[in-house]
């Protein structure tokens, strides 16, 4: 069975641009969460979606948004990119909206 | 305010030795405490997890010890191997019927096991 898949694996953007990151959860998993991992730090919670509804939002500015589609895949959008947005963006899926998270390998975003 | 404090930041252990990583939490509402292992270029992978109704959980060479009164938990890796060299993260969350349950991570411990 495929795990959590994220695309793209790497990308480079310029300050001020917009980026869309994509995540496909494990088959059967209905919850998707997004985390930001800055180099040398632990992952920080950005969003959680369950059954296409936002169930939680971390302490991130409104430039960050996300959505979940009927097939439970998800997109994370970041507008007006800043240098400080450079990080590994991780997607995690779970069966329900509690516990049992499985992480993807992430998208490495570099903002120049 | 950091809700989960992890130490040490880095750790070097001889092959066959015991690796010990400690975490302390502040929020008494936390009731799910997982440990994740992360290799370079990969996402975190769940290693072992514990709930506060037990004081210890063992899976193979990995053991979690949990002290609810001290709000501390630790990971012990017995017979450490070079393949265990990775970054380890403790985390905490509220689980099951408790509402929003994002994981709160520690800052990580980079473990190097040398031969």
Coordinates of N, CA and C in Angstrom, one line a residue, chain A residues 35 37 40-45 48 55-57 88 90 97-106, chain B residues 32 36 38 41-44 46 89 93-97 99-108:
Chain A
X35 N 2.2 20.2 8.7 CA 3.2 20.7 9.6 C 4.3 21.4 8.9
X37 N 8.3 22.2 9.2 CA 9.5 21.9 10.0 C 10.7 22.7 9.5
X40 N 16.4 22.0 11.9 CA 16.9 22.0 13.2 C 15.8 22.1 14.3
X41 N 14.6 22.1 13.9 CA 13.5 22.2 14.8 C 12.5 21.1 14.6
X42 N 11.6 20.9 15.6 CA 10.5 19.9 15.5 C 9.4 20.5 14.6
X43 N 8.6 19.6 14.0 CA 7.5 20.1 13.2 C 6.5 20.9 14.0
X44 N 5.9 21.9 13.3 CA 4.9 22.8 14.0 C 3.6 22.7 13.2
X45 N 2.5 22.5 13.9 CA 1.2 22.3 13.4 C 0.7 23.6 12.6
X48 N -5.4 21.1 10.4 CA -5.9 19.8 10.3 C -7.3 19.8 9.6
X55 N -10.5 21.4 11.1 CA -10.7 21.0 12.5 C -9.7 21.7 13.4
X56 N -8.7 22.3 12.9 CA -7.7 23.0 13.7 C -6.8 23.8 12.9
X57 N -6.3 24.9 13.5 CA -5.4 25.8 12.8 C -4.3 26.2 13.8
X88 N 10.7 22.5 5.5 CA 10.1 21.2 5.0 C 8.7 21.2 5.5
X90 N 5.4 19.1 5.9 CA 5.0 17.7 6.1 C 3.5 17.6 6.1
X97 N -9.8 11.8 13.3 CA -9.2 13.1 13.6 C -8.4 13.0 14.9
X98 N -8.1 11.9 15.4 CA -7.2 11.8 16.6 C -6.2 10.7 16.4
X99 N -5.0 11.0 16.8 CA -3.9 10.0 16.9 C -3.5 9.3 15.6
X100 N -2.5 8.4 15.7 CA -2.2 7.5 14.6 C -1.7 8.2 13.4
X101 N -1.0 9.3 13.5 CA -0.6 10.0 12.3 C 0.6 9.3 11.6
X102 N 0.5 9.3 10.2 CA 1.5 8.8 9.4 C 2.0 9.9 8.5
X103 N 3.3 10.2 8.6 CA 3.8 11.4 7.8 C 4.3 11.0 6.4
X104 N 4.2 11.9 5.5 CA 4.9 11.8 4.2 C 6.3 12.3 4.4
X105 N 7.0 12.2 3.2 CA 8.4 12.6 3.3 C 8.6 14.1 3.1
X106 N 7.5 14.8 2.8 CA 7.6 16.3 2.9 C 7.9 16.9 1.5
Chain B
X32 N -1.5 11.6 25.2 CA -0.9 10.8 24.2 C 0.5 11.2 23.9
X36 N 8.9 9.9 17.6 CA 9.1 9.8 16.2 C 10.6 9.7 15.9
X38 N 13.3 10.3 12.7 CA 13.4 10.9 11.4 C 14.8 10.8 10.8
X41 N 16.0 13.7 5.0 CA 15.2 13.6 3.7 C 13.9 12.9 3.9
X42 N 13.6 12.4 5.0 CA 12.4 11.7 5.3 C 11.5 12.4 6.3
X43 N 10.2 12.0 6.3 CA 9.3 12.5 7.3 C 9.5 11.7 8.6
X44 N 9.0 12.2 9.7 CA 9.0 11.5 10.9 C 8.2 10.2 10.8
X46 N 6.5 7.1 13.2 CA 6.2 6.7 14.6 C 7.0 5.5 15.1
X89 N 12.2 12.7 17.9 CA 11.3 13.8 18.4 C 10.3 13.1 19.4
X93 N -0.1 15.1 22.6 CA -1.3 15.7 22.1 C -2.4 15.2 23.1
X94 N -3.6 15.8 22.9 CA -4.8 15.3 23.6 C -5.4 14.4 22.6
X95 N -5.9 13.3 23.1 CA -6.4 12.2 22.2 C -7.8 11.8 22.6
X96 N -8.5 11.3 21.6 CA -9.8 10.6 21.9 C -10.8 11.5 22.6
X97 N -11.8 12.0 21.9 CA -12.9 12.7 22.5 C -12.5 14.0 23.2
X99 N -11.3 16.8 21.6 CA -11.3 18.0 20.8 C -10.1 18.0 19.9
X100 N -9.7 19.2 19.5 CA -8.6 19.3 18.5 C -7.3 18.7 19.1
X101 N -6.6 17.9 18.3 CA -5.5 17.1 18.8 C -4.3 17.2 17.9
X102 N -3.8 18.4 17.6 CA -2.5 18.5 16.9 C -1.4 18.0 17.8
X103 N -0.4 17.4 17.1 CA 0.8 17.0 17.9 C 1.7 18.2 18.2
X104 N 2.2 18.3 19.4 CA 3.2 19.3 19.8 C 4.5 18.6 19.9
X105 N 5.5 19.0 19.2 CA 6.8 18.3 19.1 C 7.8 19.0 20.0
X106 N 8.7 18.2 20.5 CA 10.0 18.8 21.1 C 10.9 19.2 19.9
X107 N 12.0 19.8 20.3 CA 12.9 20.3 19.3 C 13.8 19.2 18.6
X108 N 13.8 18.0 19.2 CA 14.6 16.9 18.6 C 15.9 16.7 19.2

